Amino acid sequence: MSLQPPDAAQRIWMLTQMLRIRTFEERVKRTFTDHPGVIRGHTHLADGAEASIVGALSHFRAGDAVLATYRCHGYPLTLGSDPGAMMAEIYGRADGLCKGLGGSMHLTDVRHGFLGTSGIVGAGIPHAAGAAWAAQIRRRGEVVFSFFGDGASKQGAFHETLNIASLWKLPVVFVMENNGYNVVTTTSQEDASAAAGEPLAVKARAHAMPGVTVDGTDPLAVHAVVGEAVERARAGRGPTLVESKVYRLSAHGNIIAPPGVPLHYPEHEAIAVFGKRAEYEAALRGDPVPRWRGVLVQNGMLTPAGADELTARVLEEMERAVSFALASPFPDTACALQYNYA
Amino acid sequence: MSLQPPDAAQRIWMLTQMLRIRTFEERVKRTFTDHPGVIRGHTHLADGAEASIVGALSHFRAGDAVLATYRCHGYPLTLGSDPGAMMAEIYGRADGLCKGLGGSMHLTDVRHGFLGTSGIVGAGIPHAAGAAWAAQIRRRGEVVFSFFGDGASKQGAFHETLNIASLWKLPVVFVMENNGYNVVTTTSQEDASAAAGEPLAVKARAHAMPGVTVDGTDPLAVHAVVGEAVERARAGRGPTLVESKVYRLSAHGNIIAPPGVPLHYPEHEAIAVFGKRAEYEAALRGDPVPRWRGVLVQNGMLTPAGADELTARVLEEMERAVSFALASPFPDTACALQYNYA
Amino acid sequence: MAQMPYIAAIDAGIHQEMRRDPAVLYFGQNLATTENHEFLAAYGADRVRVTPISETAEIGIAVGAAMAGLRPVVELYMAEFMLVAMDQVINEAPRMRYMSGGQVKVPLVLKAGYGFACGWAGQHTGSLAALFMGVPGLKVAVPATAADAKGLMATAIRDDNPVVFLHHYLLTLEQGEVPEGEYLVPFGKAEVRRRGSDVTLVATGWMVSRALAAAEQLAAEGIEAEVIDPRTVAPLDLETLLTSVDKTGRVVLVDQAPRHASVSALIAADIAEHRFKALRAPIVQVTAADTTVPYSEPLEAHVIPDTARIAAAVRQALR
Amino acid sequence: MAQMPYIAAIDAGIHQEMRRDPAVLYFGQNLATTENHEFLAAYGADRVRVTPISETAEIGIAVGAAMAGLRPVVELYMAEFMLVAMDQVINEAPRMRYMSGGQVKVPLVLKAGYGFACGWAGQHTGSLAALFMGVPGLKVAVPATAADAKGLMATAIRDDNPVVFLHHYLLTLEQGEVPEGEYLVPFGKAEVRRRGSDVTLVATGWMVSRALAAAEQLAAEGIEAEVIDPRTVAPLDLETLLTSVDKTGRVVLVDQAPRHASVSALIAADIAEHRFKALRAPIVQVTAADTTVPYSEPLEAHVIPDTARIAAAVRQALR
Ligand SMILES: Cc1ncc(C[n+]2csc(CCOP(=O)(O)OP(=O)(O)O)c2C)c(N)n1
Ligand SMILES: Cc1ncc(C[n+]2csc(CCOP(=O)(O)OP(=O)(O)O)c2C)c(N)n1
Ligand SMILES: [Mg+2]
Ligand SMILES: [Mg+2]
């Protein structure tokens, strides 16, 4: 792909992936009520960020790599991972993508270029730079996509890595999904740039790196901005920091509680903590998934019926994923001691 | 003090302190040859940075605090610490400033506002912010001076701290002594900003903080720039990053070697490693100590004889420090187990 | 006495000290982001602040604030998050006093949950006490009950040294009787949770309840286990442990960490050195399997010491 | 065989593997800053790079590069500098393979000096092996001789897992016979440095020489100590240790770290559990005093185990 705007097929591919992410995660969320106890620990949803994920990964080519955080369901789905294996992982089953050892926070699918995730904020950013060093040495024009949140830019790892990536001109694109929150802290409560009314992309200035802010709810805008960054990286001209502004439509994650307490998704922090219902409802109105569907229908790239059919197909796919995962057995306990060492 | 240029007495005070630092450290350096084995471990000299230290600390007031790194001889001398106790510390003696427990890298003199040092690059920067929080709560207009090197700005701790200090408007002045080197690495070999020809003060932009670059070999220039930063901090308007450009005139530190190998100061890395004798000699010609003496003499603030007398007095003071330290006994071994806990 | 969950008891301990001493600060991520936050409302923004996700700066700031006369309590949530700032925890906070020859003191509390073995998988379930236990200058508290949670937190805040306060996440909602009013639990005083004369069972945190459950099972078989909870592992109350060993001659230590990352190995070594004569059987350790903690429930359960394994180890020690 | 200092032997091990395998990278601070740097000249700027003072990024980059198929060796100089990046060392590198269900491997070497007790004072003299030893997924090598330095480094680079390679700074210039050509020392194989039947003396790194010196002193008294150097503490060759204990019935462990931060305590606990019957005396540990390391020479010497203390401990074990 290049800097040309995506053609119709690509635009429909974008909608398909966005729907798949949304629907997959709706099934994750519903699992807490439909099948209590089946999901353990902490899950984090990408709802609201689908356009950003898909717009960015529309530039993914075989040989590229993607690294991300605990909020990691969207990327492998877009890259082609099997949603059944993903759901089975989230359910801790033997057929899980990671054999039930990793869980929701640690999805990995090397076969599809999804190299790894870390549950520690900021920790995955240097991993991406390391993979980019490998790509730089291979000299095949491959790039690495590094996804992380706005909060992660407050970790030293972020700055240390940006400096090195810029200095070494590593082929990596840093995509900061700025969803305005770190759990229950707003960006301007924890970030001096935000508090001063500046975009977070300004952080790139400390590292002689281009920094761009983009509307992450618009897949075309993300496609364009990330496309330029990817081209720059493939050409050996170094990394870019892309601040993709999104709004997370669910709470940070399901509630955190010890065993016995049923897990569920609480209301979004904007409402539950800050009482800012209007903010949340505005975000809902801007929900990128129906919006992009609307754009495609309006532009005649998709009929309403075609869109409905796509939606139904995706729903069915994700229902199959749930059934597959539910039917998958627990791993053998012997598996618990495997894979500590290669 | 204020933003008015320093008066004659202050200018002579500056020269006095610069001479004291230089002479003290010449005695430290000479100890390796005059008294082999008396200094152990690693010492780091401030030669070349005297004007910066003194220009900055000319704004120190009782109640303020100073935190620094392993390269820490200059600050306590300027603040009024006893050079005998300092030398005794560097010699590991019972009369040492820190009872012989800390050594050259860890000078501390709370009575004179020198709150602490860390030998870990960047680690002292948040300590300074913490002390500044205490000052902010006290509401007496006190400030904290945080000194560190150019290399330290590559540690995550630097960025994490600058963000918080800016966000909270902490009364702290970050003085980065950019001496162009991290041991044997030049700034542009490790810093993307420097590699792109930008000043390191640009890092402040990532944190909505003013960043200023100043000629650290000119005590008046430093006095002016730090003075503004201090005033800003005292007024509750938050921190400033001051990049003070200096040139370290000695090697990074004495050689690193196990016991048995006599320690000494090797040639400066510019010559020994990079073969850039011209660079080093230019720096020597710009040596801030004789230059400032020259300025004072030229402006008639000091006669050559007066300057010579001052120099002689300082030399005598530092010779006394050496004698005192040499005469001081080793600490009692029981002391080794004290002070782990309060 | 009031009945309250462990987590509320920790808060009660912080409140007790914040009310008493204006030098106490409380800060960390994701707290005090609205004005009706309990601590913020009570003590104001000078003393209670939300921080960015910047553990190195958070803990480093605590060190500096402590050197400048304050008493910071840093909320870190999960113990693993300290790993990004480990230099501040083990090479700054506990060294500053020593290296200054006693000029400064560094009273601060690093409050962190640990051992959250309920599906939090490889990076969030660790039991890290042993990492801190051997660092001179540092103290380490590991409360197992609500009362200790309050009393040890208060003592931690009043202590003039850096303290790592490790609360067990699986105990969060455990109810317990907690003394009202000023309450302090001394550091370095183990608690005998159950008296017995056949074997000394040592456990901390969540493992205390499993050790007690095993002791009940064993009692039915006529085996009386003495269950000891050290409560602080630095300082460690070796005396109480050794006194018990003198009586029982047999020791089983339980730990949620893998063998060579466990507190129990460090205690076992001390007992082996100091009570060789009293021992009538090998010192047995019941630790987690040597593995990263798996996500899937049956696997997670498989690798962590349970009542059956503890009871079996006791029987082995008695054979 | 060639005579060379320990430090040169480490380099020889790196060279051996870099020549052999183009996937091996070597990078870190303050190296390769001019074109005539030995490794840069030999292997080029793709594979040899100077890094900024950014341990978190350096080690994190190593993790990512390893996951992408390379074999990074990170030069960290002093082990303490890893503390600012401890999350990468103990919660990233060794977890990635496991959490991915075996999809990735993370072959990397973290090369760091330790134990530099010659006036480097409180923050630069630590003996940190015990911090890493208990982390599943991680391996830890602690060479005590030039030959082992080469052979263990080569093995570390060839290993498909993250390895913390801890070389002792005080051994830097120690000469030793080093096999020429390809040389590998297996992990998990302790070396018996001296045969003896009266007591098993365990030591690593610099402490090996002090243990051997004590053994010589004791031999003059008719006491024959068997001195064992585990060489890697993860994996730990418990078998060799236990076999020796079966013979001697007495154990003295020497460690440069404070008691509860020591490898020796972890080993002592294993021996206590597995060789109770064979033991004829308490397991004695000779560790550093529980203190930050002081700067002043006589104090530093006072807190670190020396030959006299080791010999005295052996005599005690034989009493
Ligand atoms: C080093 C570290 N500190 C704290 C946490 C706890 N934590 C998990 S997610 C999160 C919020 C991260 O915010 P952001 O980077 O904006 O990502 P988002 O969740 O909004 O996508 C925090 C604080 C952690 N995982 N790691
Ligand atoms: C975290 C950490 N990494 C590495 C070191 C080793 N080290 C000591 S001083 C130094 C150079 C620091 O350079 P800079 O900050 O520019 O200060 P300068 O010495 O030039 O004054 C380095 C790398 C350290 N002490 N701490
Ligand atoms: Mg966010
Ligand atoms: Mg420098």
PDB file of C-alpha atoms in Angstrom, chain B residues 37-42 89-93 100-106 118-121 151-152 154-155 182-185 189-190 256-259 261 273-274 330-333 335-337 340, chain D residues 29-34 36 50-56 58 78 80-81 84 116-124 169-173 289-300 302-303:
ATOM      1  CA  GLY B  37      46.534   4.286  47.446  1.00  0.00           C
ATOM      2  CA  VAL B  38      45.002   6.966  49.626  1.00  0.00           C
ATOM      3  CA  ILE B  39      42.069   7.517  47.279  1.00  0.00           C
ATOM      4  CA  ARG B  40      40.122   4.436  46.271  1.00  0.00           C
ATOM      5  CA  GLY B  41      37.293   3.772  43.867  1.00  0.00           C
ATOM      6  CA  HIS B  42      36.195   6.449  41.494  1.00  0.00           C
ATOM      7  CA  GLU B  89      35.764  11.784  53.162  1.00  0.00           C
ATOM      8  CA  ILE B  90      37.517  11.245  49.857  1.00  0.00           C
ATOM      9  CA  TYR B  91      40.386   9.669  51.805  1.00  0.00           C
ATOM     10  CA  GLY B  92      37.955   7.454  53.714  1.00  0.00           C
ATOM     11  CA  ARG B  93      38.761   8.892  57.126  1.00  0.00           C
ATOM     12  CA  GLY B 100      34.148   7.719  55.529  1.00  0.00           C
ATOM     13  CA  LEU B 101      31.093   5.712  54.561  1.00  0.00           C
ATOM     14  CA  GLY B 102      30.255   7.559  51.343  1.00  0.00           C
ATOM     15  CA  GLY B 103      33.440   8.586  49.585  1.00  0.00           C
ATOM     16  CA  SER B 104      33.981  10.951  46.692  1.00  0.00           C
ATOM     17  CA  MET B 105      30.813   9.967  44.841  1.00  0.00           C
ATOM     18  CA  HIS B 106      28.469  10.510  47.758  1.00  0.00           C
ATOM     19  CA  SER B 118      23.581   9.458  43.734  1.00  0.00           C
ATOM     20  CA  GLY B 119      26.129   7.507  41.789  1.00  0.00           C
ATOM     21  CA  ILE B 120      23.416   6.135  39.554  1.00  0.00           C
ATOM     22  CA  VAL B 121      22.934   8.280  36.481  1.00  0.00           C
ATOM     23  CA  GLY B 151      24.105  11.808  29.621  1.00  0.00           C
ATOM     24  CA  ALA B 152      21.535  11.684  32.401  1.00  0.00           C
ATOM     25  CA  LYS B 154      18.945   9.708  28.364  1.00  0.00           C
ATOM     26  CA  GLN B 155      17.611   8.050  31.533  1.00  0.00           C
ATOM     27  CA  ASN B 182      29.196  10.668  28.705  1.00  0.00           C
ATOM     28  CA  VAL B 183      32.526   9.072  29.618  1.00  0.00           C
ATOM     29  CA  VAL B 184      33.860   8.241  26.152  1.00  0.00           C
ATOM     30  CA  THR B 185      30.675   8.825  24.178  1.00  0.00           C
ATOM     31  CA  GLN B 189      26.661   9.742  19.465  1.00  0.00           C
ATOM     32  CA  GLU B 190      23.959   9.103  22.019  1.00  0.00           C
ATOM     33  CA  ILE B 256      38.869   1.989  36.867  1.00  0.00           C
ATOM     34  CA  ALA B 257      41.015  -0.855  38.096  1.00  0.00           C
ATOM     35  CA  PRO B 258      41.089  -3.511  40.756  1.00  0.00           C
ATOM     36  CA  PRO B 259      43.291  -3.160  43.843  1.00  0.00           C
ATOM     37  CA  VAL B 261      46.820  -1.260  39.997  1.00  0.00           C
ATOM     38  CA  VAL B 273      40.194   8.047  22.334  1.00  0.00           C
ATOM     39  CA  PHE B 274      39.181  10.412  19.575  1.00  0.00           C
ATOM     40  CA  PHE B 330      40.448   5.556  59.708  1.00  0.00           C
ATOM     41  CA  PRO B 331      36.998   5.082  61.145  1.00  0.00           C
ATOM     42  CA  ASP B 332      36.497   2.461  63.768  1.00  0.00           C
ATOM     43  CA  THR B 333      35.296  -0.761  62.139  1.00  0.00           C
ATOM     44  CA  CYS B 335      31.133   2.342  62.330  1.00  0.00           C
ATOM     45  CA  ALA B 336      30.677   0.051  59.298  1.00  0.00           C
ATOM     46  CA  LEU B 337      27.495  -1.364  60.753  1.00  0.00           C
ATOM     47  CA  ASN B 340      21.926   1.380  57.909  1.00  0.00           C
TER      48      ASN B 340
ATOM     49  CA  GLN D  29      27.278   2.195  26.688  1.00  0.00           C
ATOM     50  CA  ASN D  30      30.701   3.591  25.994  1.00  0.00           C
ATOM     51  CA  LEU D  31      31.857   1.021  23.518  1.00  0.00           C
ATOM     52  CA  ALA D  32      32.437   1.238  19.800  1.00  0.00           C
ATOM     53  CA  THR D  33      32.600   5.035  19.810  1.00  0.00           C
ATOM     54  CA  THR D  34      35.466   5.074  17.345  1.00  0.00           C
ATOM     55  CA  ASN D  36      38.988   1.216  15.578  1.00  0.00           C
ATOM     56  CA  VAL D  50      27.133   2.259  21.386  1.00  0.00           C
ATOM     57  CA  THR D  51      23.963   3.025  23.292  1.00  0.00           C
ATOM     58  CA  PRO D  52      22.883   6.005  25.364  1.00  0.00           C
ATOM     59  CA  ILE D  53      22.633   5.655  29.168  1.00  0.00           C
ATOM     60  CA  SER D  54      19.241   3.997  28.809  1.00  0.00           C
ATOM     61  CA  GLU D  55      19.337   0.567  30.393  1.00  0.00           C
ATOM     62  CA  THR D  56      15.586   0.059  30.129  1.00  0.00           C
ATOM     63  CA  GLU D  58      18.930  -1.190  25.978  1.00  0.00           C
ATOM     64  CA  MET D  78      28.008  -2.769  36.666  1.00  0.00           C
ATOM     65  CA  GLU D  80      23.543  -2.351  39.691  1.00  0.00           C
ATOM     66  CA  PHE D  81      22.807  -0.497  36.488  1.00  0.00           C
ATOM     67  CA  VAL D  84      16.793   0.765  36.645  1.00  0.00           C
ATOM     68  CA  PHE D 116      33.688  -4.355  42.944  1.00  0.00           C
ATOM     69  CA  ALA D 117      34.684  -3.989  46.562  1.00  0.00           C
ATOM     70  CA  CYS D 118      37.624  -1.634  46.193  1.00  0.00           C
ATOM     71  CA  GLY D 119      36.293   1.703  47.252  1.00  0.00           C
ATOM     72  CA  TRP D 120      33.270   1.913  44.996  1.00  0.00           C
ATOM     73  CA  ALA D 121      31.080   2.243  48.068  1.00  0.00           C
ATOM     74  CA  GLY D 122      27.351   1.844  48.545  1.00  0.00           C
ATOM     75  CA  GLN D 123      25.882   1.829  45.081  1.00  0.00           C
ATOM     76  CA  HIS D 124      28.486   0.059  42.940  1.00  0.00           C
ATOM     77  CA  TYR D 169      35.119  -7.052  38.820  1.00  0.00           C
ATOM     78  CA  LEU D 170      37.910  -7.935  41.204  1.00  0.00           C
ATOM     79  CA  LEU D 171      38.894 -10.810  38.934  1.00  0.00           C
ATOM     80  CA  THR D 172      39.197  -8.538  35.895  1.00  0.00           C
ATOM     81  CA  LEU D 173      42.955  -8.804  35.571  1.00  0.00           C
ATOM     82  CA  ALA D 289      27.690  -8.223  57.051  1.00  0.00           C
ATOM     83  CA  ASP D 290      24.148  -6.925  56.764  1.00  0.00           C
ATOM     84  CA  THR D 291      25.146  -3.483  55.623  1.00  0.00           C
ATOM     85  CA  THR D 292      25.512  -1.221  52.658  1.00  0.00           C
ATOM     86  CA  VAL D 293      29.169  -1.475  51.657  1.00  0.00           C
ATOM     87  CA  PRO D 294      31.216   1.299  53.255  1.00  0.00           C
ATOM     88  CA  TYR D 295      33.744   3.339  51.311  1.00  0.00           C
ATOM     89  CA  SER D 296      36.661   3.431  53.712  1.00  0.00           C
ATOM     90  CA  GLU D 297      39.115   0.604  53.175  1.00  0.00           C
ATOM     91  CA  PRO D 298      39.304  -0.953  56.656  1.00  0.00           C
ATOM     92  CA  LEU D 299      35.519  -0.850  56.942  1.00  0.00           C
ATOM     93  CA  GLU D 300      35.006  -2.411  53.560  1.00  0.00           C
ATOM     94  CA  HIS D 302      35.662  -5.633  57.712  1.00  0.00           C
ATOM     95  CA  VAL D 303      32.268  -6.381  56.214  1.00  0.00           C
TER      96      VAL D 303
END
